Short mmCIF file of C-alpha atoms and ligand atoms in Angstrom, two decimals:
data_model
loop_
_atom_site.label_atom_id
_atom_site.label_comp_id
_atom_site.label_asym_id
_atom_site.label_seq_id
_atom_site.Cartn_x
_atom_site.Cartn_y
_atom_site.Cartn_z
CA MET A 1 -190.42 -35.01 -67.19
CA LYS A 2 -191.61 -31.95 -68.44
CA LYS A 3 -194.70 -31.70 -66.24
CA GLU A 4 -195.72 -28.28 -67.48
CA PHE A 5 -197.01 -29.93 -70.67
CA LEU A 6 -199.53 -32.03 -68.44
CA GLN A 7 -201.39 -28.89 -66.93
CA GLN A 8 -205.27 -29.13 -67.41
CA PHE A 9 -204.91 -32.62 -68.99
CA TYR A 10 -208.37 -33.67 -68.29
CA LYS A 11 -209.60 -30.64 -70.53
CA LYS A 12 -207.58 -31.80 -73.50
CA SER A 13 -208.97 -33.70 -76.52
CA HIS A 14 -207.83 -37.27 -76.68
CA ALA A 15 -205.52 -36.30 -79.73
CA GLU A 16 -204.29 -33.38 -77.20
CA LYS A 17 -203.59 -35.72 -74.55
CA LEU A 18 -201.47 -37.88 -76.30
CA HIS A 19 -199.41 -35.23 -77.82
CA ALA A 20 -199.08 -33.61 -74.38
CA LEU A 21 -197.72 -36.99 -73.00
CA TYR A 22 -194.93 -36.77 -76.01
CA GLU A 23 -194.29 -33.19 -75.12
CA ALA A 24 -193.77 -33.94 -71.39
CA GLU A 25 -191.70 -36.78 -72.36
CA VAL A 26 -193.53 -39.54 -70.84
CA ILE A 27 -194.00 -41.52 -74.09
CA SER A 28 -191.35 -41.47 -76.90
CA GLN A 29 -191.99 -39.96 -80.37
CA LYS A 30 -192.34 -43.65 -81.86
CA THR A 31 -195.10 -44.42 -79.25
CA TYR A 32 -196.73 -41.28 -79.73
CA GLU A 33 -197.10 -41.52 -83.60
CA TYR A 34 -198.13 -45.13 -83.18
CA LEU A 35 -200.61 -44.33 -80.78
CA GLU A 36 -201.90 -41.38 -82.86
CA SER A 37 -202.54 -43.75 -85.94
CA ARG A 38 -204.09 -46.62 -83.89
CA SER A 39 -204.82 -48.02 -80.69
CA ILE A 40 -202.78 -50.95 -79.26
CA HIS A 41 -204.09 -54.27 -79.62
CA LEU A 42 -203.47 -57.56 -78.20
CA GLU A 43 -203.21 -59.75 -81.22
CA PRO A 44 -205.58 -62.79 -81.04
CA SER A 45 -202.49 -64.84 -82.16
CA VAL A 46 -200.67 -63.84 -78.94
CA ALA A 47 -203.63 -64.31 -76.65
CA ASP A 48 -204.40 -67.53 -78.10
CA HIS A 49 -201.06 -68.73 -76.35
CA MET A 50 -201.94 -67.06 -73.25
CA ILE A 51 -204.94 -68.83 -71.86
CA GLU A 52 -206.92 -72.07 -72.98
CA ASN A 53 -210.11 -71.71 -75.20
CA TYR A 54 -209.57 -68.16 -76.21
CA LEU A 55 -212.18 -66.38 -77.83
CA THR A 56 -211.68 -62.67 -78.10
CA ASN A 57 -210.17 -59.74 -75.95
CA PHE A 58 -212.56 -58.09 -73.43
CA GLU A 59 -211.48 -54.27 -73.22
CA ILE A 60 -211.46 -51.96 -70.11
CA PRO A 61 -210.24 -48.34 -70.39
CA LEU A 62 -206.72 -47.46 -69.76
CA GLY A 63 -206.26 -43.85 -68.61
CA VAL A 64 -203.48 -41.92 -66.46
CA ALA A 65 -203.40 -40.50 -63.02
CA LEU A 66 -201.30 -37.11 -62.89
CA ASN A 67 -199.59 -35.22 -60.18
CA TYR A 68 -198.06 -37.96 -58.52
CA VAL A 69 -194.64 -37.14 -56.55
CA ILE A 70 -193.11 -40.05 -54.89
CA ASN A 71 -189.89 -39.86 -53.15
CA GLY A 72 -189.15 -36.91 -55.00
CA GLN A 73 -189.94 -38.02 -58.64
CA GLU A 74 -192.84 -37.11 -60.64
CA TYR A 75 -194.89 -39.94 -62.09
CA VAL A 76 -197.75 -40.37 -64.54
CA LEU A 77 -199.53 -43.52 -63.48
CA PRO A 78 -201.49 -45.94 -65.95
CA MET A 79 -204.75 -47.04 -64.51
CA VAL A 80 -207.02 -49.86 -66.06
CA THR A 81 -210.44 -49.35 -64.49
CA GLU A 82 -214.22 -49.31 -65.85
CA GLU A 83 -215.22 -46.84 -62.96
CA PRO A 84 -216.14 -43.50 -64.12
CA SER A 85 -214.55 -41.44 -61.13
CA VAL A 86 -211.61 -43.33 -60.18
CA ILE A 87 -208.75 -41.72 -62.32
CA ALA A 88 -210.29 -38.03 -61.83
CA ALA A 89 -210.36 -38.98 -57.91
CA ALA A 90 -206.62 -40.33 -57.92
CA SER A 91 -205.28 -37.25 -59.97
CA HIS A 92 -207.31 -34.86 -57.68
CA ALA A 93 -205.58 -36.49 -54.54
CA GLY A 94 -202.07 -36.58 -56.22
CA LYS A 95 -202.38 -32.60 -56.82
CA ILE A 96 -203.25 -32.09 -53.13
CA ILE A 97 -200.33 -34.30 -51.96
CA SER A 98 -197.80 -33.18 -54.28
CA GLN A 99 -198.39 -29.73 -52.79
CA SER A 100 -197.45 -30.69 -49.49
CA GLY A 101 -194.31 -32.74 -50.36
CA GLY A 102 -195.71 -35.70 -52.22
CA PHE A 103 -195.43 -39.41 -50.94
CA HIS A 104 -192.60 -41.13 -49.07
CA THR A 105 -192.27 -44.68 -49.07
CA THR A 106 -190.26 -47.47 -47.01
CA PHE A 107 -189.74 -51.00 -48.39
CA PRO A 108 -187.41 -52.81 -46.12
CA LYS A 109 -187.35 -56.04 -47.87
CA ARG A 110 -188.98 -57.90 -50.82
CA LEU A 111 -188.99 -61.52 -50.13
CA VAL A 112 -191.61 -64.14 -51.64
CA VAL A 113 -192.95 -66.88 -49.26
CA GLY A 114 -193.11 -70.39 -50.42
CA GLN A 115 -194.76 -73.25 -48.24
CA LEU A 116 -194.79 -77.06 -47.35
CA ALA A 117 -197.49 -78.23 -45.16
CA PHE A 118 -197.46 -81.31 -43.01
CA PHE A 119 -200.34 -82.80 -41.37
CA ASP A 120 -198.75 -86.07 -39.97
CA VAL A 121 -195.75 -85.01 -38.08
CA LYS A 122 -195.39 -86.89 -34.74
CA ASP A 123 -193.46 -84.39 -32.83
CA SER A 124 -193.82 -80.87 -34.19
CA ALA A 125 -191.20 -79.32 -31.86
CA ALA A 126 -188.61 -81.84 -32.53
CA ALA A 127 -189.19 -81.50 -36.20
CA SER A 128 -188.99 -77.78 -36.15
CA GLN A 129 -185.60 -78.03 -34.41
CA VAL A 130 -184.27 -80.37 -37.21
CA LEU A 131 -185.61 -78.22 -39.81
CA MET A 132 -183.73 -75.09 -38.12
CA GLN A 133 -180.52 -77.06 -37.70
CA HIS A 134 -180.69 -77.68 -41.56
CA THR A 135 -181.61 -74.37 -42.83
CA GLU A 136 -178.33 -73.94 -45.06
CA GLU A 137 -178.78 -77.27 -46.62
CA ILE A 138 -182.67 -76.45 -47.52
CA ILE A 139 -181.45 -73.15 -48.58
CA GLN A 140 -178.56 -74.57 -51.00
CA LEU A 141 -181.04 -77.39 -52.45
CA ALA A 142 -183.61 -74.79 -53.17
CA ASN A 143 -180.98 -72.47 -55.02
CA ALA A 144 -179.60 -75.43 -56.69
CA SER A 145 -183.18 -76.01 -58.37
CA HIS A 146 -183.44 -72.72 -59.81
CA PRO A 147 -179.74 -71.88 -60.59
CA SER A 148 -180.63 -68.69 -62.96
CA ILE A 149 -182.24 -66.62 -60.29
CA VAL A 150 -179.04 -67.33 -58.06
CA SER A 151 -176.74 -66.21 -60.94
CA ARG A 152 -178.90 -63.00 -61.33
CA GLY A 153 -178.33 -62.08 -57.60
CA GLY A 154 -181.49 -63.68 -55.93
CA GLY A 155 -182.12 -66.90 -54.52
CA ALA A 156 -183.72 -68.54 -51.08
CA ARG A 157 -182.67 -66.50 -48.15
CA GLU A 158 -184.28 -67.94 -44.89
CA VAL A 159 -186.33 -70.77 -43.52
CA LYS A 160 -188.99 -70.40 -40.93
CA VAL A 161 -191.30 -72.93 -39.31
CA ARG A 162 -194.64 -72.52 -37.86
CA ILE A 163 -196.60 -74.66 -35.86
CA LEU A 164 -200.40 -74.28 -36.11
CA PRO A 165 -202.51 -75.89 -33.06
CA ALA A 166 -205.15 -78.49 -33.64
CA ASP A 167 -208.55 -76.96 -34.42
CA LYS A 168 -211.77 -79.09 -33.55
CA THR A 169 -214.08 -76.89 -35.96
CA PHE A 170 -212.04 -77.80 -38.92
CA ALA A 171 -211.09 -81.21 -37.73
CA THR A 172 -207.32 -80.44 -38.11
CA PRO A 173 -204.32 -81.97 -36.09
CA GLU A 174 -201.72 -79.74 -35.30
CA LEU A 175 -199.88 -78.67 -38.52
CA LEU A 176 -196.26 -77.93 -39.26
CA VAL A 177 -195.67 -75.62 -42.10
CA MET A 178 -192.22 -74.52 -43.33
CA HIS A 179 -191.59 -71.48 -45.08
CA LEU A 180 -189.05 -70.50 -47.50
CA HIS A 181 -188.20 -66.90 -48.30
CA VAL A 182 -186.96 -66.16 -51.65
CA ASP A 183 -185.46 -62.97 -53.49
CA THR A 184 -186.98 -63.41 -56.82
CA LEU A 185 -185.44 -59.89 -57.77
CA GLU A 186 -187.83 -58.44 -60.86
CA ALA A 187 -190.07 -61.51 -60.99
CA MET A 188 -193.39 -62.04 -59.40
CA GLY A 189 -191.88 -65.21 -58.24
CA ALA A 190 -194.49 -67.63 -58.39
CA ASN A 191 -192.74 -70.09 -60.91
CA ILE A 192 -189.48 -69.61 -59.18
CA VAL A 193 -190.80 -70.42 -55.76
CA ASN A 194 -193.00 -72.98 -56.67
CA THR A 195 -190.25 -74.80 -58.52
CA MET A 196 -187.97 -74.33 -55.39
CA MET A 197 -190.68 -75.66 -53.17
CA GLU A 198 -190.95 -78.90 -55.14
CA GLY A 199 -187.00 -79.21 -55.47
CA ILE A 200 -186.78 -79.39 -51.60
CA LYS A 201 -189.91 -81.30 -50.74
CA ILE A 202 -188.33 -84.87 -50.79
CA TYR A 203 -185.30 -83.59 -48.61
CA VAL A 204 -187.35 -81.99 -46.19
CA GLN A 205 -189.85 -84.95 -45.61
CA GLN A 206 -186.70 -87.40 -45.29
CA LEU A 207 -185.54 -84.88 -42.75
CA ILE A 208 -188.76 -84.74 -40.43
CA GLY A 209 -190.10 -88.51 -41.58
CA ALA A 210 -193.52 -87.17 -42.66
CA GLU A 211 -194.97 -86.46 -46.29
CA ALA A 212 -195.88 -82.86 -47.27
CA LEU A 213 -199.32 -82.39 -48.21
CA MET A 214 -198.31 -79.67 -50.78
CA GLY A 215 -195.61 -77.05 -51.56
CA ILE A 216 -196.70 -73.76 -52.85
CA LEU A 217 -195.94 -70.14 -53.11
CA SER A 218 -198.24 -68.08 -50.60
CA ASN A 219 -199.80 -64.74 -51.80
CA TYR A 220 -199.66 -63.36 -48.28
CA ALA A 221 -196.56 -61.20 -48.95
CA THR A 222 -195.66 -60.54 -45.50
CA GLU A 223 -192.09 -60.32 -46.12
CA ALA A 224 -192.72 -57.59 -48.93
CA LEU A 225 -194.51 -54.94 -46.98
CA VAL A 226 -194.28 -51.33 -48.37
CA THR A 227 -195.41 -48.13 -47.02
CA ALA A 228 -196.32 -45.19 -48.34
CA THR A 229 -196.86 -41.92 -46.14
CA CYS A 230 -198.16 -38.30 -46.89
CA THR A 231 -198.18 -35.44 -44.71
CA ILE A 232 -200.78 -32.65 -45.93
CA SER A 233 -201.23 -29.03 -44.54
CA PRO A 234 -204.84 -28.19 -43.76
CA GLU A 235 -204.82 -25.26 -46.18
CA TYR A 236 -205.03 -27.86 -48.93
CA LEU A 237 -207.86 -29.62 -47.62
CA ALA A 238 -210.48 -26.73 -47.22
CA ARG A 239 -213.52 -27.17 -49.12
CA GLY A 240 -216.39 -24.56 -49.59
CA GLN A 241 -217.71 -23.92 -46.17
CA TYR A 242 -215.18 -26.45 -44.55
CA SER A 243 -212.11 -25.17 -43.16
CA GLY A 244 -208.92 -27.30 -43.80
CA GLU A 245 -208.84 -28.15 -39.90
CA TRP A 246 -212.48 -29.43 -39.96
CA VAL A 247 -211.70 -31.54 -43.00
CA ARG A 248 -208.30 -32.74 -41.31
CA ASP A 249 -210.18 -33.82 -38.25
CA ALA A 250 -213.20 -35.35 -40.09
CA ILE A 251 -210.77 -37.46 -42.21
CA VAL A 252 -209.09 -38.66 -38.90
CA LYS A 253 -212.59 -39.63 -37.60
CA ALA A 254 -213.21 -41.41 -41.08
CA GLY A 255 -210.26 -43.54 -40.54
CA GLN A 256 -211.11 -44.66 -37.04
CA PHE A 257 -214.51 -45.49 -38.05
CA ALA A 258 -213.04 -47.82 -40.73
CA ALA A 259 -210.73 -49.18 -38.27
CA VAL A 260 -213.45 -50.51 -35.88
CA ASP A 261 -216.24 -51.12 -37.98
CA PRO A 262 -215.79 -53.85 -40.57
CA TYR A 263 -218.76 -52.71 -42.57
CA ARG A 264 -217.15 -49.43 -43.24
CA ALA A 265 -213.83 -51.16 -43.54
CA VAL A 266 -214.63 -53.20 -46.58
CA THR A 267 -215.63 -50.13 -48.33
CA HIS A 268 -212.99 -47.84 -47.43
CA ASN A 269 -210.53 -50.74 -48.34
CA LYS A 270 -212.29 -51.04 -51.76
CA GLY A 271 -211.66 -47.28 -52.47
CA ILE A 272 -208.05 -48.05 -51.95
CA MET A 273 -208.00 -50.98 -54.07
CA ASN A 274 -209.66 -49.02 -56.97
CA GLY A 275 -206.20 -47.35 -57.14
CA VAL A 276 -203.85 -50.28 -56.21
CA THR A 277 -205.67 -52.95 -58.69
CA ALA A 278 -205.87 -50.56 -61.51
CA LEU A 279 -202.13 -49.88 -61.70
CA VAL A 280 -201.47 -53.59 -60.78
CA LEU A 281 -203.58 -54.59 -63.83
CA ALA A 282 -202.06 -51.92 -66.03
CA SER A 283 -198.61 -53.50 -64.97
CA GLY A 284 -199.57 -56.99 -66.14
CA ASN A 285 -199.58 -58.29 -62.42
CA ASP A 286 -201.92 -60.55 -60.75
CA THR A 287 -204.64 -58.48 -59.27
CA ARG A 288 -206.04 -61.58 -57.45
CA ALA A 289 -202.91 -62.33 -55.55
CA VAL A 290 -202.64 -58.73 -54.45
CA GLU A 291 -206.12 -58.22 -53.28
CA ALA A 292 -206.46 -61.42 -51.32
CA GLY A 293 -203.04 -60.45 -49.64
CA ALA A 294 -204.23 -56.95 -48.91
CA HIS A 295 -207.49 -58.34 -47.43
CA ALA A 296 -205.50 -61.02 -45.43
CA TYR A 297 -203.37 -58.03 -43.92
CA ALA A 298 -206.31 -56.01 -43.28
CA SER A 299 -207.57 -58.84 -40.92
CA ARG A 300 -204.11 -59.34 -39.20
CA SER A 301 -205.45 -58.26 -35.82
CA GLY A 302 -208.29 -60.95 -35.90
CA GLN A 303 -210.63 -58.21 -37.23
CA TYR A 304 -211.00 -56.85 -40.70
CA ARG A 305 -209.91 -53.17 -40.26
CA ALA A 306 -208.99 -50.08 -42.52
CA LEU A 307 -205.67 -50.73 -44.35
CA SER A 308 -204.81 -47.06 -43.98
CA VAL A 309 -204.22 -44.90 -40.79
CA TRP A 310 -204.87 -41.23 -40.63
CA THR A 311 -203.64 -39.11 -37.66
CA THR A 312 -202.51 -35.45 -36.99
CA ASN A 313 -199.02 -34.66 -36.19
CA ASP A 314 -197.74 -31.88 -33.95
CA ALA A 315 -197.76 -29.15 -36.64
CA GLY A 316 -201.34 -29.82 -37.06
CA GLN A 317 -200.84 -31.45 -40.50
CA LEU A 318 -202.87 -34.65 -41.54
CA VAL A 319 -200.66 -37.56 -41.86
CA GLY A 320 -201.65 -40.74 -44.02
CA GLN A 321 -200.19 -44.09 -44.08
CA LEU A 322 -200.87 -47.17 -45.89
CA THR A 323 -199.02 -50.32 -45.69
CA LEU A 324 -199.61 -53.21 -48.19
CA PRO A 325 -198.03 -56.68 -48.76
CA LEU A 326 -196.96 -56.33 -52.53
CA THR A 327 -194.56 -58.83 -54.40
CA LEU A 328 -195.24 -57.11 -57.85
CA GLY A 329 -193.05 -58.04 -60.79
CA THR A 330 -191.66 -56.35 -63.73
CA LEU A 331 -190.93 -59.54 -65.69
CA GLY A 332 -192.49 -62.75 -66.42
CA GLY A 333 -196.24 -63.69 -66.76
CA THR A 334 -197.70 -61.43 -69.42
CA ILE A 335 -195.46 -58.61 -68.86
CA ASN A 336 -193.51 -58.95 -71.82
CA SER A 337 -195.68 -60.18 -74.40
CA HIS A 338 -198.75 -57.96 -73.70
CA PRO A 339 -198.48 -54.84 -75.69
CA THR A 340 -200.48 -52.48 -73.71
CA VAL A 341 -198.60 -53.53 -70.59
CA GLN A 342 -195.22 -52.27 -72.34
CA LEU A 343 -196.77 -49.16 -73.15
CA CYS A 344 -197.80 -48.72 -69.27
CA TYR A 345 -194.02 -49.37 -68.37
CA GLU A 346 -192.90 -46.69 -70.82
CA ILE A 347 -195.45 -44.44 -69.06
CA LEU A 348 -194.20 -45.32 -65.82
CA GLY A 349 -190.58 -44.70 -66.75
CA HIS A 350 -189.55 -48.47 -66.44
CA PRO A 351 -189.47 -48.82 -62.74
CA THR A 352 -187.99 -51.61 -60.76
CA ALA A 353 -190.17 -54.28 -59.14
CA LYS A 354 -189.66 -52.25 -55.86
CA GLN A 355 -190.50 -49.01 -57.23
CA LEU A 356 -193.56 -50.51 -58.93
CA ALA A 357 -195.04 -51.29 -55.56
CA GLU A 358 -193.83 -48.19 -53.93
CA LEU A 359 -196.17 -46.33 -56.91
CA ALA A 360 -199.05 -48.79 -56.14
CA VAL A 361 -199.19 -48.18 -52.61
CA SER A 362 -198.72 -44.41 -52.81
CA LEU A 363 -201.78 -44.47 -55.33
CA GLY A 364 -203.87 -46.41 -52.88
CA LEU A 365 -203.27 -43.84 -50.32
CA GLY A 366 -203.99 -41.10 -52.53
CA GLN A 367 -207.12 -42.92 -53.85
CA ASN A 368 -208.26 -43.00 -50.02
CA LEU A 369 -207.70 -39.30 -49.58
CA SER A 370 -209.84 -38.38 -52.22
CA ALA A 371 -212.56 -40.68 -51.26
CA LEU A 372 -212.56 -39.74 -47.59
CA LEU A 373 -212.01 -35.99 -48.51
CA ALA A 374 -215.48 -36.13 -50.70
CA LEU A 375 -217.26 -38.49 -48.24
CA VAL A 376 -216.81 -36.02 -45.25
CA THR A 377 -217.50 -32.84 -47.18
CA GLU A 378 -219.94 -32.72 -50.07
CA GLY A 379 -220.38 -36.37 -50.53
CA ILE A 380 -218.91 -38.50 -53.52
CA GLN A 381 -222.02 -38.06 -55.89
CA LYS A 382 -221.88 -34.28 -56.66
CA GLY A 383 -218.17 -34.18 -57.57
CA HIS A 384 -218.48 -36.83 -60.03
CA MET A 385 -221.93 -35.79 -61.58
CA SER A 386 -220.20 -35.13 -65.20
CA LEU A 387 -218.55 -38.67 -65.10
CA GLN A 388 -221.70 -40.21 -64.06
CA ALA A 389 -223.79 -38.71 -66.69
CA ASN A 390 -221.13 -39.65 -69.19
CA SER A 391 -221.53 -43.25 -68.51
CA LEU A 392 -225.19 -43.03 -68.04
CA ALA A 393 -225.62 -41.52 -71.32
CA LEU A 394 -223.68 -44.20 -72.88
CA SER A 395 -225.44 -47.16 -70.90
CA VAL A 396 -228.80 -45.98 -72.29
CA GLY A 397 -227.34 -46.19 -76.14
CA ALA A 398 -226.07 -42.64 -76.71
CA SER A 399 -223.56 -42.45 -79.34
CA PRO A 400 -220.39 -40.67 -78.78
CA GLU A 401 -221.65 -37.93 -80.73
CA GLU A 402 -224.82 -37.63 -78.62
CA VAL A 403 -223.20 -37.96 -75.37
CA PRO A 404 -222.48 -34.32 -74.83
CA ALA A 405 -226.01 -32.89 -75.25
CA VAL A 406 -227.46 -35.81 -73.25
CA VAL A 407 -225.25 -35.01 -70.42
CA SER A 408 -225.58 -31.18 -70.57
CA LEU A 409 -229.38 -31.92 -70.20
CA LEU A 410 -228.82 -34.64 -67.38
CA LYS A 411 -226.95 -32.40 -65.32
CA LYS A 412 -229.97 -30.11 -64.93
CA GLU A 413 -232.11 -33.17 -63.47
CA ALA A 414 -232.76 -33.38 -59.93
CA HIS A 415 -232.07 -37.15 -60.04
CA LEU A 416 -229.34 -38.89 -62.56
CA ASP A 417 -231.00 -42.22 -63.29
CA THR A 418 -231.51 -44.62 -66.23
CA GLU A 419 -235.16 -43.29 -66.60
CA ALA A 420 -233.95 -39.68 -67.18
CA ALA A 421 -231.09 -40.64 -69.43
CA LYS A 422 -233.60 -42.43 -71.65
CA ARG A 423 -236.19 -39.73 -71.88
CA ILE A 424 -233.28 -36.81 -72.47
CA LEU A 425 -231.80 -39.31 -75.17
CA ASN A 426 -235.14 -39.17 -76.83
CA ILE A 427 -235.43 -35.44 -76.60
CA VAL A 428 -232.04 -35.08 -78.24
CA ARG A 429 -232.72 -37.63 -81.12
CA GLN A 430 -236.10 -35.84 -81.68
CA THR A 431 -234.22 -32.25 -81.77
CA SER A 432 -231.59 -33.33 -84.05
CA GLN A 433 -234.10 -35.10 -86.45
CA ALA A 434 -236.14 -32.05 -86.65
CA GLN A 435 -233.14 -29.89 -87.48
CA ARG A 436 -231.82 -32.04 -90.21
CA PRO A 437 -232.28 -30.62 -93.67
CA HIS A 438 -235.10 -31.85 -95.79
CA HIS A 439 -234.02 -32.62 -99.23
CA THR A 440 -236.63 -32.57 -101.98
CA LEU A 441 -235.98 -34.49 -105.00
C1 MEV B 1 -216.05 -46.09 -54.60
O1 MEV B 1 -215.60 -47.06 -55.58
C2 MEV B 1 -214.99 -45.92 -53.30
C3 MEV B 1 -215.70 -45.56 -52.17
O2 MEV B 1 -216.87 -46.00 -51.77
C4 MEV B 1 -214.68 -45.42 -51.04
C5 MEV B 1 -215.01 -45.18 -49.86
O3 MEV B 1 -216.25 -45.10 -49.31
O4 MEV B 1 -214.02 -44.93 -49.08
C6 MEV B 1 -215.84 -44.06 -52.59
#
């Protein structure tokens, strides 16, 4: 990537942004020429095959976050979001973190979990033992039910058994739950794992003499934990009257606040998911699966807590760490059929499924840094004033041509709200009417 062409990106016009992405070698000439002449659309004929009762497309803006250096490589990250300040905040954090060496990630394994649940096992401990004695057979049968993933180098890898104690509140007996861990390679894995779970169901039922309630993939991706870390020198954190050391310590406290208070943790994690979900959606992956898994992981101690941890190292640098359960795919679902998702893969440089998860977790950590940095210093409203004013102007009906004039007057207001925006839009319209030349016949 020739990142020198991406400098001051946010100041460029739309046409200049497209050209800069081409010059920086983020998109090909063909894609640039296409985007220059028209925007990418999901054709109704394709969408009609994606879902039932299709009516029309629901559009949300797609933009890019810049300045992301992850494991030594530069990335431009596509993000789909309706929230005005999210991409600006992501790029801001990317810049700070790239000055301090960028993000580093670890992703020890990526296995997708499938479950078979049993309610009526007479002796769970004995049944568990039987299952553990037959793990080889179970794995072989699972693989036989989906040979194509095996021929590509993936397949079932492990069997685990969990015994859940009876629970009076929910009137459940002791449950036996068998897990199958599957390497789905580049696929999200839902179809592969669901096929395998159904493929082994009868055999496992016979082994333990009980009927399975269901066989299904779990979106709680505990066998695919990906971690991003960043280490930031305080000099890059200084803001106005706040020294870098002061900001560093305040960010550590902000992390501690979110670790112990679920009310704060939800908002803290929502900020992380602003980044993660926007990239997950852009990559054609299942945002609901990722969010449900992330929030379950945030509750793993029994209390809902912050997903990220901010500490200080011996050198006095701020260290951020975020771990998420992520089994994103780069194949399957709507990924191949959705033209805008295809554009996003081009912008990302066609990452592998593991790399995609590493980018998502890094973006989540960056997004979190940006939010905390603003919150402990000037607050989030001030920095996002222009973006808020833009969206407020649009929301009261200003046309794209009227937006700049409305925004420049709105920024002089003490309070940015709908009333002020409506009043200003009227002024702008009256002024432009008064200035229009009067033609006499
Ligand atoms: C807004 O979308 C996200 C934040 O509220 C996150 C946070 O409070 O950490 C700014």
